[in-house]
Coordinates of C-alpha atoms and ligand atoms in Angstrom, one line a residue:
M1 CA -10.4 -10.5 26.9
K2 CA -9.5 -11.4 23.7
F3 CA -9.8 -8.8 21.0
E4 CA -10.1 -10.6 17.0
F5 CA -10.8 -8.1 14.7
S6 CA -12.0 -10.3 12.3
D7 CA -15.5 -11.2 14.2
V8 CA -15.4 -7.2 15.2
A9 CA -15.5 -6.1 11.5
A10 CA -18.5 -8.0 10.9
F11 CA -20.4 -6.0 13.3
Q12 CA -19.2 -2.5 11.6
E13 CA -21.7 -0.8 9.5
Y14 CA -19.7 -0.6 6.6
F15 CA -19.4 -4.3 6.6
G16 CA -22.6 -6.4 5.5
P17 CA -22.8 -9.7 5.0
A18 CA -21.0 -9.9 1.1
H19 CA -18.2 -8.2 2.0
N20 CA -17.6 -10.2 4.7
M21 CA -17.7 -13.2 2.9
V22 CA -15.7 -11.7 0.5
R23 CA -13.4 -11.0 3.3
R24 CA -13.4 -14.6 4.5
S25 CA -12.5 -15.9 0.8
V26 CA -9.1 -13.2 1.1
K27 CA -8.6 -15.0 5.0
E28 CA -8.5 -18.6 3.5
F29 CA -6.3 -17.5 0.9
V30 CA -3.6 -15.8 2.9
D31 CA -3.7 -18.7 5.4
R32 CA -3.3 -21.1 2.4
E33 CA -1.0 -19.5 0.6
I34 CA 1.5 -16.4 2.2
V35 CA 1.5 -17.3 5.9
P36 CA 3.1 -21.1 6.0
N37 CA 5.8 -19.2 3.8
I38 CA 6.3 -15.8 5.6
E39 CA 8.9 -16.0 6.9
D40 CA 11.1 -17.8 3.7
W41 CA 10.0 -15.6 1.3
E42 CA 11.1 -11.9 4.2
E43 CA 14.2 -13.6 4.1
M44 CA 14.6 -14.8 0.6
N45 CA 13.3 -10.9 0.1
E46 CA 10.8 -11.5 -2.3
F47 CA 7.9 -14.0 -3.2
P48 CA 7.2 -15.6 -6.0
R49 CA 5.7 -14.8 -8.9
D50 CA 2.9 -17.3 -9.7
L51 CA 1.9 -16.2 -6.2
Y52 CA 0.2 -13.0 -7.9
K53 CA -1.1 -15.9 -10.6
K54 CA -2.5 -17.8 -8.1
A55 CA -4.3 -14.6 -6.3
G56 CA -5.5 -13.5 -9.7
D57 CA -6.8 -16.9 -10.2
V58 CA -9.4 -16.6 -6.8
G59 CA -10.6 -13.3 -8.0
V60 CA -8.5 -11.8 -5.1
L61 CA -6.4 -9.1 -7.1
G62 CA -9.7 -8.1 -8.8
I63 CA -12.4 -7.1 -5.9
G64 CA -13.7 -4.0 -6.7
Y65 CA -13.0 -4.2 -10.0
P66 CA -15.1 -3.6 -13.0
E67 CA -16.4 -7.7 -13.7
E68 CA -16.0 -6.2 -18.2
Y69 CA -11.9 -6.8 -17.0
G70 CA -12.4 -9.5 -14.7
G71 CA -12.8 -7.8 -11.4
T72 CA -15.7 -8.6 -9.3
P73 CA -17.7 -4.9 -8.7
G74 CA -19.0 -3.7 -5.2
D75 CA -18.3 -0.3 -3.2
I76 CA -14.5 0.8 -1.6
F77 CA -15.4 -2.1 1.8
F78 CA -14.7 -4.7 -0.2
Q79 CA -11.6 -3.8 -1.1
V80 CA -10.6 -2.6 2.8
A81 CA -11.9 -6.6 3.4
A82 CA -9.6 -7.6 0.9
W83 CA -6.4 -5.4 1.7
E84 CA -6.9 -5.9 5.7
E85 CA -7.0 -9.9 5.0
I86 CA -3.4 -9.5 2.6
M87 CA -2.5 -7.6 5.8
R88 CA -2.7 -10.4 8.1
C89 CA -0.5 -12.2 6.7
G90 CA 1.9 -9.6 9.0
S91 CA 4.3 -7.9 6.4
G92 CA 4.4 -5.3 4.8
G93 CA 6.4 -6.3 1.7
V94 CA 3.6 -9.5 0.4
T95 CA 1.0 -6.7 1.1
A96 CA 2.9 -3.7 -0.9
G97 CA 4.1 -6.1 -3.9
L98 CA 0.8 -8.3 -4.3
G99 CA -1.0 -4.6 -4.1
S100 CA 1.0 -3.0 -6.6
L101 CA -1.7 -3.8 -9.2
N102 CA -4.1 -1.3 -6.7
I103 CA -2.0 2.2 -7.3
A104 CA -0.7 1.7 -11.0
I105 CA -3.8 0.6 -12.9
P106 CA -6.7 3.4 -11.0
P107 CA -5.5 5.4 -14.4
I108 CA -5.4 3.4 -16.9
L109 CA -9.4 2.5 -15.5
S110 CA -10.3 6.2 -15.0
Q111 CA -9.0 7.4 -17.7
G112 CA -7.4 4.6 -20.3
T113 CA -9.1 3.7 -23.5
D114 CA -10.3 0.3 -23.6
D115 CA -7.7 -0.9 -25.9
Q116 CA -5.8 0.3 -22.9
K117 CA -7.8 -1.6 -19.9
E118 CA -7.5 -4.9 -22.6
R119 CA -4.0 -4.5 -22.3
F120 CA -2.7 -3.4 -18.8
V121 CA -5.5 -3.7 -17.3
R122 CA -7.5 -7.0 -17.6
P123 CA -3.9 -9.0 -17.1
A124 CA -2.8 -7.6 -14.0
I125 CA -6.2 -8.4 -12.5
M126 CA -5.6 -11.8 -13.6
G127 CA -2.5 -12.0 -11.9
D128 CA -0.5 -12.8 -15.7
K129 CA 0.9 -10.2 -15.3
I130 CA 2.7 -7.2 -13.1
A131 CA 1.8 -3.6 -12.7
A132 CA 3.8 -0.7 -11.2
L133 CA 3.4 3.1 -10.3
A134 CA 6.3 5.4 -11.5
I135 CA 6.0 8.3 -10.2
T136 CA 9.1 9.3 -7.7
E137 CA 13.0 10.3 -8.9
P138 CA 16.3 10.6 -7.6
G139 CA 15.7 14.1 -7.4
G140 CA 12.6 14.3 -5.3
G141 CA 9.4 12.5 -4.9
S142 CA 7.6 15.1 -3.3
D143 CA 7.2 18.2 -5.9
V144 CA 5.7 15.7 -7.7
A145 CA 5.4 18.8 -10.6
G146 CA 8.5 18.9 -10.5
L147 CA 9.5 15.5 -12.0
Q148 CA 12.0 15.6 -14.8
T149 CA 11.7 12.4 -17.1
T150 CA 11.1 13.5 -20.6
A151 CA 9.2 12.4 -22.7
V152 CA 9.5 14.4 -26.4
R153 CA 6.8 13.1 -29.0
E154 CA 7.8 11.8 -32.4
N155 CA 5.4 10.7 -35.3
D156 CA 3.4 7.6 -33.3
H157 CA 5.7 7.5 -30.5
Y158 CA 7.4 9.4 -27.7
V159 CA 11.0 8.8 -26.3
V160 CA 11.5 8.7 -22.7
N161 CA 14.9 9.9 -20.4
G162 CA 15.2 9.6 -16.9
S163 CA 14.9 7.5 -13.9
K164 CA 12.1 6.3 -11.7
T165 CA 13.4 4.9 -8.0
F166 CA 11.6 2.9 -5.1
I167 CA 9.1 1.8 -7.9
T168 CA 7.4 -1.4 -5.7
S169 CA 7.1 -4.3 -8.0
G170 CA 9.4 -2.1 -9.9
C171 CA 12.3 -5.6 -10.7
R172 CA 9.5 -7.8 -12.6
A173 CA 7.0 -5.0 -13.3
D174 CA 6.2 -5.9 -16.8
H175 CA 4.4 -2.4 -17.2
V176 CA 4.2 0.5 -15.6
T177 CA 1.9 3.4 -14.6
C178 CA 5.2 6.2 -15.5
A179 CA 4.7 9.5 -15.2
V180 CA 6.6 11.9 -17.1
R181 CA 7.2 15.5 -18.6
T182 CA 5.1 16.2 -21.8
G183 CA 5.5 19.9 -21.9
G184 CA 7.0 23.0 -19.7
P185 CA 7.6 23.3 -16.0
G186 CA 4.9 22.8 -13.4
A187 CA 2.1 20.6 -13.1
S188 CA 0.4 21.4 -16.4
G189 CA 3.3 19.3 -18.2
I190 CA 2.4 16.2 -17.2
S191 CA 1.8 12.9 -18.6
L192 CA 0.7 9.0 -18.2
L193 CA 2.1 6.7 -19.9
V194 CA 2.5 2.8 -20.0
I195 CA 6.0 2.2 -20.5
E196 CA 5.7 -1.4 -20.4
A197 CA 9.5 -3.9 -19.7
G198 CA 11.2 -5.1 -22.2
T199 CA 10.7 -1.9 -24.8
P200 CA 14.7 -1.0 -25.6
G201 CA 16.3 1.8 -23.2
Y202 CA 13.9 0.7 -20.7
S203 CA 16.1 -1.6 -17.9
V204 CA 15.9 -1.8 -14.0
S205 CA 18.9 -2.2 -11.1
E206 CA 18.9 -4.4 -8.6
K207 CA 17.0 -5.1 -5.6
L208 CA 16.8 -2.0 -3.4
K209 CA 18.5 -3.6 -0.4
K210 CA 15.1 -2.1 2.2
T211 CA 14.7 -1.1 6.3
G212 CA 11.4 -3.2 5.7
W213 CA 9.4 -4.6 3.5
W214 CA 11.6 -7.3 2.2
A215 CA 9.0 -9.6 0.5
S216 CA 8.5 -6.8 -2.0
D217 CA 11.2 -5.5 -4.3
T218 CA 11.8 -3.0 -4.8
A219 CA 13.7 -1.1 -8.4
Q220 CA 15.1 1.8 -10.1
I221 CA 14.3 2.3 -13.4
F222 CA 16.3 3.2 -16.4
F223 CA 14.9 5.4 -19.6
D224 CA 17.6 6.2 -22.5
N225 CA 15.6 6.9 -25.4
C226 CA 13.1 4.5 -24.9
K227 CA 10.6 4.5 -27.7
V228 CA 6.8 3.6 -26.5
P229 CA 4.3 4.4 -28.5
V230 CA 1.3 7.2 -28.1
E231 CA -1.5 4.6 -28.2
N232 CA 0.5 4.2 -24.9
L233 CA -0.8 7.6 -23.5
I234 CA -3.4 7.6 -20.4
G235 CA -6.0 10.1 -21.6
E236 CA -5.6 13.6 -22.3
E237 CA -1.7 15.1 -22.6
N238 CA -0.4 17.2 -20.3
Q239 CA -3.4 16.3 -17.6
G240 CA -1.4 13.8 -16.0
F241 CA -0.9 15.4 -12.9
Y242 CA -4.4 15.5 -12.4
G243 CA -4.7 12.1 -12.7
I244 CA -1.9 11.1 -9.9
M245 CA -3.4 13.3 -6.5
E246 CA -6.8 11.5 -7.9
N247 CA -4.6 8.3 -7.4
F248 CA -3.3 9.4 -4.1
Q249 CA -6.4 9.5 -2.7
S250 CA -6.9 5.9 -3.1
E251 CA -2.7 5.1 -2.0
R252 CA -3.6 6.8 0.5
L253 CA -6.4 5.2 1.8
Q254 CA -4.8 1.7 1.1
L255 CA -1.8 3.6 3.1
A256 CA -4.0 4.1 6.0
V257 CA -5.6 0.8 5.9
M258 CA -1.8 -1.1 6.0
A259 CA -0.7 1.2 9.3
N260 CA -4.1 0.1 11.1
M261 CA -3.8 -3.3 10.4
T262 CA -0.5 -3.0 11.2
S263 CA -1.4 -1.3 14.2
Q264 CA -4.1 -4.2 15.0
L265 CA -1.2 -7.2 15.4
A266 CA 1.4 -5.6 17.1
F267 CA -1.5 -4.9 18.9
E268 CA -2.5 -8.5 19.8
A269 CA 0.9 -9.8 19.3
S270 CA 1.3 -7.5 22.7
L271 CA -2.0 -8.7 24.4
R272 CA -1.3 -12.5 23.9
Y273 CA 2.3 -11.8 25.2
A274 CA 1.9 -10.1 28.3
S275 CA -0.9 -12.7 29.1
Q276 CA 1.8 -15.3 28.8
R277 CA 5.6 -13.4 30.0
E278 CA 6.0 -13.7 33.4
A279 CA 8.6 -11.1 35.6
F280 CA 9.0 -10.7 38.7
D281 CA 6.1 -14.1 39.3
R282 CA 3.5 -12.9 37.3
P283 CA 2.4 -12.4 33.7
L284 CA 3.2 -8.5 32.3
A285 CA 0.1 -8.0 32.1
G286 CA 0.2 -7.9 36.4
F287 CA 1.7 -4.9 36.1
Q288 CA -0.8 -1.6 35.4
V289 CA 2.1 0.0 33.2
M290 CA 1.9 -2.3 31.2
R291 CA -1.8 -3.0 31.2
H292 CA -2.4 1.0 30.4
K293 CA 0.0 0.6 27.5
I294 CA -1.8 -2.2 25.8
V295 CA -4.9 -0.2 26.5
D296 CA -3.5 2.2 25.0
M297 CA -2.9 0.5 21.7
A298 CA -6.1 -0.9 22.1
T299 CA -7.9 2.7 22.3
L300 CA -5.7 4.5 19.4
V301 CA -6.4 1.3 16.6
E302 CA -10.0 2.1 17.6
V303 CA -10.1 5.6 16.7
S304 CA -8.0 5.1 14.1
R305 CA -9.4 3.4 12.3
E306 CA -13.4 4.0 12.4
F307 CA -11.0 7.4 10.7
T308 CA -10.3 5.6 8.2
Y309 CA -13.6 3.9 7.3
R310 CA -15.8 6.8 7.8
V311 CA -13.7 8.7 4.9
A312 CA -13.7 5.8 2.7
A313 CA -17.3 6.1 3.8
K314 CA -17.6 9.4 2.1
I315 CA -14.8 8.2 -0.7
G316 CA -17.1 5.5 -1.7
A317 CA -19.7 8.1 -1.9
G318 CA -18.0 10.7 -3.6
L319 CA -17.4 13.6 -2.4
N320 CA -14.1 15.3 -1.3
Q321 CA -11.7 13.8 0.8
V322 CA -8.7 15.3 0.6
K323 CA -7.7 16.9 4.0
E324 CA -9.3 14.0 5.5
I325 CA -7.4 11.4 3.6
S326 CA -4.4 13.2 4.0
M327 CA -5.2 13.2 8.1
A328 CA -6.5 10.0 7.7
K329 CA -3.0 8.6 6.5
N330 CA -1.1 11.2 9.4
F331 CA -3.1 9.4 12.1
A332 CA -3.0 6.3 11.0
C333 CA 0.9 6.3 10.9
T334 CA 0.9 7.8 13.6
T335 CA -1.1 5.2 15.8
S336 CA 1.1 2.8 13.9
D337 CA 4.9 4.2 14.8
R338 CA 3.4 4.4 18.9
V339 CA 1.9 0.9 19.0
T340 CA 5.6 -0.5 17.4
Y341 CA 7.4 0.7 19.1
D342 CA 5.0 0.3 22.3
A343 CA 5.1 -3.3 21.1
V344 CA 8.3 -4.5 20.7
Q345 CA 8.7 -2.8 24.3
I346 CA 7.0 -5.0 25.6
F347 CA 8.4 -8.1 24.0
G348 CA 11.9 -6.9 25.0
G349 CA 14.6 -8.2 24.0
Y350 CA 12.7 -10.5 21.7
G351 CA 10.7 -7.8 20.4
F352 CA 14.6 -6.9 18.5
M353 CA 15.2 -10.7 17.9
R354 CA 14.3 -11.7 13.5
G355 CA 11.0 -14.3 13.4
Y356 CA 9.2 -12.2 16.1
P357 CA 6.5 -10.7 14.5
V358 CA 6.3 -7.2 15.5
E359 CA 10.2 -7.3 15.3
R360 CA 8.6 -7.7 11.5
L361 CA 5.9 -5.0 12.2
Y362 CA 8.1 -2.5 14.0
R363 CA 10.2 -2.3 10.8
D364 CA 7.7 -2.3 8.2
N365 CA 6.4 0.3 9.7
R366 CA 8.3 2.5 8.6
V367 CA 7.8 3.0 5.5
L368 CA 4.0 3.8 6.5
S369 CA 4.9 7.8 6.9
I370 CA 6.7 8.5 3.7
G371 CA 5.2 5.9 1.2
G372 CA 2.5 7.4 -1.5
G373 CA 3.1 10.9 0.3
T374 CA 5.5 12.3 3.4
T375 CA 4.0 13.2 6.5
E376 CA 4.6 16.7 6.0
V377 CA 3.2 16.5 2.0
M378 CA 0.1 15.1 3.8
K379 CA 0.3 18.4 6.7
E380 CA 1.3 21.0 4.1
I381 CA -2.4 19.6 1.9
I382 CA -4.0 20.3 4.9
S383 CA -2.6 23.3 5.8
K384 CA -3.8 24.8 2.4
F385 CA -7.4 23.6 3.7
L386 CA -7.2 25.9 6.8
F387 CA -5.2 28.5 6.3
K388 CA -7.2 28.8 2.6
Ligands
FAD1 C1 10.0 0.9 0.4 C2 9.4 2.5 -1.1 C3 8.3 1.9 -2.2 C4 8.0 3.6 -2.3 N1 7.3 2.5 -4.2 C5 7.0 3.4 -4.5 C6 6.4 3.3 -5.7 O1 5.9 2.1 -6.0 N2 6.2 3.8 -6.4 C7 7.2 5.5 -6.5 O2 6.0 6.6 -7.4 N3 7.6 5.6 -5.1 C8 7.2 4.7 -4.4 N4 8.0 5.3 -3.1 C9 8.8 6.3 -3.1 C10 7.6 7.1 -2.2 O3 6.6 7.9 -2.3 C11 8.8 8.8 -1.9 O4 10.0 8.5 -1.1 C12 8.3 9.5 -1.0 O5 7.0 10.5 -1.5 C13 8.7 11.1 -0.2 O6 10.0 11.1 -2.1 P1 11.4 11.6 -1.7 O7 11.8 10.0 -1.2 O8 12.1 11.6 -2.5 O9 11.4 12.5 -0.3 P2 11.7 13.9 -0.4 O10 10.6 14.4 -0.9 O11 12.8 14.3 -1.0 O12 11.5 14.4 1.0 C14 12.6 14.0 1.8 C15 12.2 14.8 3.7 O13 12.2 16.2 3.5 C16 10.3 16.4 2.8 N5 10.0 17.3 2.3 C17 9.5 17.8 1.4 N6 8.9 18.3 1.1 C18 8.5 19.4 2.3 C19 7.9 20.6 2.6 N7 7.6 21.4 1.5 N8 7.4 20.6 3.3 C20 7.9 20.3 4.5 N9 8.5 19.0 4.0 C21 8.6 18.6 3.2 C22 9.3 15.1 3.3 O14 8.4 15.2 4.0 C23 11.1 14.5 3.3 O15 10.8 14.8 5.4 C24 8.2 4.6 -2.3 C25 9.4 4.6 -1.4 C26 10.0 3.4 0.2 C27 10.5 3.6 0.7

């Protein structure tokens, strides 16, 4: 039996008619603007900049954000539905690049001034400006509290020195939500600044070459005596670490959703292929070992997705889900690791060939257990709840 995710989603307790309407409109946008071009964009290591504008114009980027800044507000499942349908394009790079605003603007929305929201949130939602998040440094990403980029206040601006790396959308971002050290060592000395590209002292590397996520631009960003106006400080000085941690919850949910969708797509492709491809005069699905592999895929995907939805619902209800979202991300990524591995195996040699969707899913999947906090860092977080 063919398992169509979009149909199944309509029956979930989490998605009502309004969610399904949003899902359909995102799907139409993805089918029209992204799917026909995906192979070219992957090979070009970039999607056109005007995709942001097109997505902004039809409201795709504003789903879940306040109306006063150009968004369409709604509960957390509107965003989950949108992320799922964008990921249906089969490219983690497009999904991550187009979605970089979703990790960059939430701290501005929750702690920023009205002026910052007008200057940075609205243009990102409208697709006029590209927003990125810059936390990770060449010296380390897991130890966020140890970051070393400094911002020293001088009169009405901060002088920023240091560098950030692996920044999604970093090559062409118009502004980055950047973690800097404004105080002493550790978490209590960190602030968040919005730093605009074009500020003297701000420069960007060439696109970093990656194993997967080819269609997204990933950069190292350098700050050399970069003067950032004090009005670009998000929230209070030295309180940035808490904003970063809050933001991580949403980023981890997005990554869990991406991992589940990766698994879903790999599973669907495997199901189709096993029914069509023949070996020893019968379809691959005629071998019990193949059917069981696909049954395991279906089971894992379903369990992982349901758990992620449950955690999302609790986050939406305002409950603290730091432990659970870490579990959901790890479970979703362990699942997608296995499902994409098995999908390539089912495709045999074709699974290793460019142009076959499972080949890209397999490559793109690898970063999901690294970005937004590694598997090991998630386990450290979970263990703190267990060993109180
Ligand atoms: C394609 C891509 C896109 C990205 N996009 C962004 C972005 O937009 N913005 C951004 O800020 N960052 C981004 N990142 C960075 C990402 O968040 C970091 O790579 C990640 O947090 C890990 O940091 P690191 O690479 O420095 O690894 P390290 O911190 O050096 O870790 C190396 C290894 O040591 C392990 N380790 C570290 N500490 C511990 C510990 N306490 N216990 C056990 N094991 C530990 C890690 O799990 C990992 O296996 C991106 C990365 C990639 C690859």
